[in-house]
Short mmCIF file of C-alpha atoms in Angstrom, two decimals:
data_model
loop_
_atom_site.label_atom_id
_atom_site.label_comp_id
_atom_site.label_asym_id
_atom_site.label_seq_id
_atom_site.Cartn_x
_atom_site.Cartn_y
_atom_site.Cartn_z
CA MET A 1 -2.31 -13.59 22.11
CA THR A 2 -0.90 -17.00 21.37
CA SER A 3 -0.50 -17.73 17.77
CA VAL A 4 -2.89 -19.85 15.84
CA LYS A 5 -1.08 -18.84 12.75
CA MET A 6 -0.20 -22.01 10.71
CA PHE A 7 2.10 -22.26 8.25
CA ARG A 8 1.13 -24.06 5.00
CA GLU A 9 1.22 -24.80 0.97
CA GLU A 10 -0.72 -22.39 -0.96
CA SER A 11 -2.74 -25.60 -2.94
CA ILE A 12 -3.08 -25.01 -6.81
CA GLU A 13 -6.98 -23.66 -6.33
CA ASP A 14 -5.72 -21.28 -3.99
CA VAL A 15 -2.58 -19.79 -6.40
CA ILE A 16 -4.83 -19.91 -9.13
CA ASP A 17 -7.81 -18.25 -7.88
CA GLY A 18 -7.22 -17.04 -3.75
CA TYR A 19 -9.30 -17.33 -1.14
CA SER A 20 -12.97 -17.29 -1.53
CA TYR A 21 -15.18 -14.21 -0.33
CA GLU A 22 -16.44 -17.22 2.83
CA ARG A 23 -12.71 -17.30 3.33
CA ILE A 24 -11.51 -13.40 3.81
CA GLU A 25 -15.06 -13.52 5.78
CA SER A 26 -13.90 -15.63 8.63
CA ILE A 27 -10.78 -13.30 8.50
CA SER A 28 -12.32 -10.28 8.72
CA LYS A 29 -15.55 -12.21 11.30
CA PHE A 30 -12.37 -13.18 13.79
CA LEU A 31 -10.96 -9.36 13.77
CA LEU A 32 -14.33 -8.46 14.63
CA ASP A 33 -15.21 -10.03 17.27
CA ARG A 34 -12.05 -8.83 19.01
CA THR A 35 -12.65 -5.56 18.77
CA LYS A 36 -14.58 -2.63 18.77
CA GLN A 37 -13.23 -0.49 15.78
CA ARG A 38 -15.49 -0.22 13.44
CA PRO A 39 -13.12 1.45 10.97
CA GLU A 40 -13.95 3.40 7.34
CA ILE A 41 -11.13 4.66 6.32
CA GLY A 42 -7.62 2.12 6.02
CA ILE A 43 -3.78 3.05 5.90
CA ILE A 44 -0.99 0.83 4.24
CA CYS A 45 2.18 1.49 5.89
CA GLY A 46 5.03 1.43 2.82
CA THR A 47 9.28 0.28 4.37
CA GLY A 48 10.32 2.99 6.83
CA MET A 49 6.57 4.35 7.78
CA GLY A 50 5.11 2.43 10.20
CA GLY A 51 4.69 5.96 12.53
CA LEU A 52 1.52 6.39 10.75
CA ALA A 53 -0.37 3.74 12.31
CA ASP A 54 2.04 5.03 16.49
CA MET A 55 -0.38 7.67 15.55
CA LEU A 56 -3.54 6.03 16.67
CA GLU A 57 -4.51 6.36 20.29
CA ASP A 58 -6.76 3.10 21.77
CA LYS A 59 -4.76 0.92 19.64
CA GLU A 60 -5.54 -2.86 19.25
CA ILE A 61 -2.69 -4.56 17.95
CA PHE A 62 -2.77 -8.31 15.70
CA PRO A 63 -0.26 -9.91 14.66
CA TYR A 64 0.12 -11.75 11.41
CA LYS A 65 0.99 -13.87 13.10
CA ASP A 66 -2.42 -14.50 14.73
CA ILE A 67 -4.91 -13.88 12.15
CA PRO A 68 -6.02 -17.11 10.33
CA ASP A 69 -4.65 -17.71 6.97
CA PHE A 70 -2.64 -14.56 6.96
CA PRO A 71 0.70 -13.91 5.35
CA VAL A 72 3.58 -12.51 7.39
CA SER A 73 6.19 -9.76 6.56
CA THR A 74 9.87 -10.71 6.20
CA VAL A 75 11.36 -7.01 4.97
CA PRO A 76 13.17 -5.12 7.78
CA GLY A 77 11.01 -1.79 8.30
CA HIS A 78 7.72 -3.84 8.39
CA SER A 79 6.47 -4.97 11.68
CA GLY A 80 3.85 -7.11 10.50
CA ARG A 81 1.08 -6.03 12.64
CA LEU A 82 -2.96 -5.37 12.39
CA VAL A 83 -3.42 -2.16 14.54
CA PHE A 84 -6.91 -1.06 14.93
CA GLY A 85 -7.04 2.76 16.74
CA ASN A 86 -8.28 5.99 16.23
CA LEU A 87 -6.97 9.37 15.24
CA ASN A 88 -9.39 12.50 16.01
CA GLY A 89 -12.19 11.11 16.30
CA LYS A 90 -12.07 8.18 13.30
CA SER A 91 -11.26 5.09 13.39
CA ILE A 92 -8.96 3.59 11.18
CA ILE A 93 -7.34 0.05 10.44
CA CYS A 94 -3.70 0.54 9.59
CA MET A 95 -1.68 -2.03 8.35
CA GLN A 96 2.33 -1.26 10.15
CA GLY A 97 4.11 -3.73 6.62
CA ARG A 98 3.30 -4.75 3.65
CA PHE A 99 3.35 -8.65 1.75
CA HIS A 100 5.53 -7.85 -1.68
CA VAL A 101 5.23 -11.00 -4.66
CA TYR A 102 9.42 -11.07 -3.81
CA GLU A 103 8.48 -12.87 -0.42
CA GLY A 104 7.43 -15.67 -1.66
CA TYR A 105 3.70 -14.82 -1.32
CA SER A 106 1.16 -14.23 -4.63
CA VAL A 107 0.40 -10.94 -5.68
CA TRP A 108 -3.73 -12.20 -4.79
CA LYS A 109 -2.47 -12.80 -1.36
CA CYS A 110 -0.51 -9.87 -1.09
CA ALA A 111 -3.54 -7.97 -1.66
CA MET A 112 -6.18 -10.57 0.25
CA PRO A 113 -5.47 -7.89 3.19
CA VAL A 114 -7.59 -5.06 1.83
CA ARG A 115 -10.07 -7.20 0.54
CA VAL A 116 -10.49 -8.37 4.88
CA MET A 117 -11.09 -3.91 5.08
CA LYS A 118 -13.56 -4.18 2.91
CA LEU A 119 -15.59 -6.23 4.98
CA ILE A 120 -14.86 -4.85 7.83
CA GLY A 121 -16.00 -1.61 6.87
CA VAL A 122 -13.19 0.08 5.53
CA LYS A 123 -14.74 2.88 2.77
CA THR A 124 -11.24 5.10 1.94
CA LEU A 125 -7.53 3.04 1.44
CA ILE A 126 -4.71 5.67 1.83
CA VAL A 127 -1.22 3.12 1.51
CA THR A 128 2.46 4.78 0.97
CA ASN A 129 5.35 3.86 -0.47
CA ALA A 130 9.15 5.16 -0.52
CA ALA A 131 9.67 4.46 -4.24
CA GLY A 132 12.84 5.26 -6.25
CA GLY A 133 12.77 8.88 -8.24
CA LEU A 134 12.88 8.13 -12.39
CA ASN A 135 11.91 12.40 -12.68
CA ARG A 136 14.08 14.18 -13.16
CA ASN A 137 13.32 17.26 -11.20
CA PHE A 138 12.79 15.36 -8.15
CA THR A 139 14.80 15.12 -5.48
CA VAL A 140 15.05 12.65 -2.52
CA GLY A 141 12.64 13.45 0.72
CA ASP A 142 9.98 14.62 -1.96
CA ILE A 143 6.64 13.21 -1.67
CA MET A 144 4.62 12.21 -5.21
CA PHE A 145 1.08 12.25 -4.68
CA ILE A 146 0.48 9.31 -7.23
CA LYS A 147 -1.77 10.24 -10.34
CA ASP A 148 -1.89 6.19 -11.85
CA HIS A 149 0.45 3.52 -11.89
CA ILE A 150 2.22 1.69 -15.00
CA ASN A 151 0.94 -2.47 -12.93
CA PHE A 152 4.12 -4.40 -15.01
CA PRO A 153 3.78 -7.84 -13.26
CA GLY A 154 0.01 -7.34 -14.47
CA PHE A 155 0.89 -6.90 -18.57
CA GLY A 156 2.46 -10.37 -18.51
CA GLY A 157 -1.51 -11.87 -16.61
CA ASP A 158 0.46 -11.81 -12.74
CA ASN A 159 -2.93 -9.71 -11.45
CA PRO A 160 -4.24 -10.11 -7.92
CA LEU A 161 -8.06 -10.59 -9.42
CA ARG A 162 -6.62 -13.19 -12.27
CA GLY A 163 -9.11 -16.22 -11.76
CA ARG A 164 -12.77 -16.82 -11.26
CA ASN A 165 -14.75 -13.77 -10.59
CA ASP A 166 -17.18 -13.47 -7.97
CA ASP A 167 -19.77 -10.51 -7.97
CA ARG A 168 -19.23 -9.71 -4.44
CA TRP A 169 -16.66 -8.21 -4.54
CA GLY A 170 -17.09 -6.47 -8.11
CA PRO A 171 -17.15 -7.03 -11.90
CA ARG A 172 -15.00 -9.57 -13.78
CA PHE A 173 -13.13 -6.36 -16.04
CA PRO A 174 -13.39 -3.04 -13.54
CA PRO A 175 -12.10 0.27 -15.13
CA MET A 176 -8.63 1.16 -13.94
CA SER A 177 -8.57 4.95 -15.69
CA ASN A 178 -9.71 6.46 -11.90
CA ALA A 179 -7.63 4.20 -9.88
CA TYR A 180 -6.30 7.26 -7.76
CA ASP A 181 -9.14 9.53 -6.52
CA LEU A 182 -8.94 13.35 -8.07
CA GLY A 183 -11.08 15.02 -5.38
CA LEU A 184 -8.86 13.31 -2.50
CA ARG A 185 -5.83 14.10 -4.51
CA GLN A 186 -6.80 17.66 -4.30
CA LEU A 187 -7.66 17.87 -0.75
CA ALA A 188 -4.08 16.40 -0.08
CA ARG A 189 -2.61 19.35 -2.04
CA THR A 190 -4.66 21.47 0.46
CA VAL A 191 -3.47 19.80 3.22
CA ALA A 192 -0.24 20.00 2.18
CA LYS A 193 -0.24 23.34 1.44
CA GLU A 194 -1.49 24.68 4.96
CA LEU A 195 1.76 22.53 6.61
CA ASN A 196 3.85 24.16 4.33
CA LEU A 197 4.80 21.31 2.10
CA GLU A 198 4.18 22.50 -1.12
CA LYS A 199 8.05 22.78 -1.67
CA TYR A 200 8.31 19.24 -1.35
CA LEU A 201 5.19 18.06 -3.76
CA GLN A 202 4.96 16.36 -6.84
CA GLU A 203 2.51 14.66 -8.79
CA GLY A 204 2.96 11.20 -11.12
CA VAL A 205 3.34 7.84 -12.43
CA TYR A 206 3.98 5.15 -10.13
CA CYS A 207 5.28 2.20 -11.84
CA MET A 208 5.16 -1.68 -10.01
CA LEU A 209 8.47 -4.45 -10.34
CA GLY A 210 8.35 -7.40 -9.11
CA GLY A 211 12.02 -6.83 -7.30
CA PRO A 212 13.89 -7.91 -4.55
CA SER A 213 16.72 -6.53 -7.08
CA TYR A 214 16.39 -2.73 -8.25
CA GLU A 215 16.58 -2.17 -11.46
CA THR A 216 19.44 -1.17 -14.09
CA VAL A 217 20.46 0.99 -16.03
CA SER A 218 18.55 0.41 -18.87
CA GLU A 219 15.35 -0.73 -17.82
CA MET A 220 14.77 2.69 -15.38
CA MET A 221 15.66 4.66 -19.04
CA ALA A 222 13.15 2.19 -20.59
CA LEU A 223 10.28 3.50 -17.67
CA THR A 224 10.74 6.97 -17.89
CA LEU A 225 10.32 6.44 -21.98
CA LEU A 226 6.84 5.28 -20.69
CA GLY A 227 5.93 7.87 -18.90
CA ALA A 228 6.71 6.30 -15.23
CA ASP A 229 8.22 9.40 -12.19
CA ALA A 230 9.02 6.92 -9.74
CA VAL A 231 9.59 3.36 -9.50
CA GLY A 232 8.79 0.51 -6.45
CA MET A 233 7.48 -3.28 -6.12
CA SER A 234 4.59 -2.61 -3.80
CA THR A 235 0.68 -0.97 -4.33
CA ALA A 236 -0.22 -1.78 -8.07
CA HIS A 237 -1.82 -4.79 -7.34
CA GLU A 238 -3.17 -3.05 -3.79
CA VAL A 239 -4.76 -0.22 -5.27
CA ILE A 240 -6.27 -2.66 -7.88
CA ALA A 241 -7.73 -5.42 -5.54
CA ALA A 242 -10.01 -1.95 -3.65
CA ARG A 243 -11.04 -0.47 -7.02
CA HIS A 244 -12.53 -3.90 -7.34
CA CYS A 245 -14.72 -3.88 -4.39
CA GLY A 246 -15.27 -0.01 -4.91
CA ILE A 247 -13.19 1.63 -2.21
CA ARG A 248 -11.95 4.93 -3.05
CA VAL A 249 -7.61 5.74 -3.42
CA PHE A 250 -5.49 8.23 -1.97
CA GLY A 251 -1.83 7.13 -3.00
CA MET A 252 1.41 8.87 -2.13
CA SER A 253 5.48 7.61 -2.59
CA LEU A 254 8.04 9.16 -0.20
CA ILE A 255 11.37 9.88 -2.79
CA THR A 256 13.85 8.09 -0.68
CA ASN A 257 16.70 7.77 -3.93
CA ILE A 258 17.32 8.89 -7.47
CA CYS A 259 17.60 6.42 -9.83
CA VAL A 260 21.13 6.43 -11.74
CA MET A 261 20.44 6.27 -14.97
CA GLU A 262 23.95 6.80 -16.33
CA HIS A 263 25.62 3.32 -17.74
CA ASP A 264 29.34 2.97 -15.69
CA SER A 265 27.81 5.85 -13.26
CA GLU A 266 30.02 5.88 -10.04
CA LYS A 267 26.95 7.53 -8.54
CA PRO A 268 26.51 5.83 -4.96
CA LEU A 269 23.38 2.89 -5.73
CA ALA A 270 20.05 2.10 -4.57
CA ASN A 271 20.52 0.62 -1.12
CA HIS A 272 17.63 -0.61 1.80
CA GLU A 273 19.21 1.41 4.42
CA GLU A 274 18.41 4.15 2.26
CA VAL A 275 15.80 4.15 2.08
CA MET A 276 15.04 3.43 5.79
CA GLU A 277 17.09 6.86 6.41
CA THR A 278 14.90 8.62 4.20
CA GLY A 279 11.38 7.74 5.56
CA ASN A 280 12.96 8.29 9.12
CA ARG A 281 13.41 11.91 8.62
CA ARG A 282 10.92 12.34 6.46
CA ARG A 283 8.78 10.97 8.90
CA LYS A 284 7.12 13.57 10.82
CA ASP A 285 5.92 15.58 7.99
CA LEU A 286 4.35 12.36 6.44
CA GLU A 287 2.33 11.38 9.88
CA LYS A 288 1.25 15.42 9.85
CA LEU A 289 -0.13 15.55 6.22
CA VAL A 290 -1.84 11.97 6.76
CA THR A 291 -3.35 12.95 10.01
CA GLY A 292 -4.53 16.56 8.13
CA ILE A 293 -6.49 14.70 4.79
CA ILE A 294 -8.24 12.52 7.67
CA MET A 295 -9.65 15.37 9.60
CA LYS A 296 -10.61 16.42 6.14
CA LEU A 297 -11.91 13.32 4.48
CA ASP A 298 -15.71 14.32 5.11
CA THR A 299 -15.47 17.19 3.14
CA VAL A 300 -15.05 14.66 0.05
#
């Protein structure tokens, strides 16, 4: 496939309002015209978790650079491909790599692929991420089911829904009290028990910061006081966009490091290599868990 990507500066209207419904519709049409898949399940792979897309059979792969008006991933551990395929008879669309605000993209653009998924036909979204553990009861390699999030960029008005609201997506003021579907969390816990993964399971609140610098000790202590159990640089904006347009969401974080919260500590500090290493080490368990959830989705 030849590249149709053309880089251009964002206009003021793009920055404030994002792409129009029609523009996102054209992206979804571009994809639907080139695949026979009609997925109702979407997966967003976090850092080091791109192997989730490799599970799919009969794959049809679209590099982000070949999709009109799509951003590209610039972070190690994010392959930068949209993958269509089948898993146990179910059609899936998988983002093998996501976009982050620290890469220079507007927050609405980082969440824009979720709206593309909506127009493709996705009804359920599974979001994964690598996160630092703030909760003292967490250990490296734990899997935290996300029950809620704290969207710190949103505190300053940097929300993916900023700008004019198009009612074709959803209401002007969507509630977020049910952002992470309770039924899906209960289903995931049942699957984890069947796979003997209970000892690695946690449930908690994910906090999104902008990055790319990791947090200071004082910042992490403050986040703990606010009720955060894990911290990362993604996910919340994607979930907001999904819930706005009626997609139900299951989210989970792989705890790849434990945050150091003592000033002048000599403990090893967080680094991207550690995140990648932990993701690779727990890859098979995550793949089994996601597969099990997808197999039982019809029950909730």
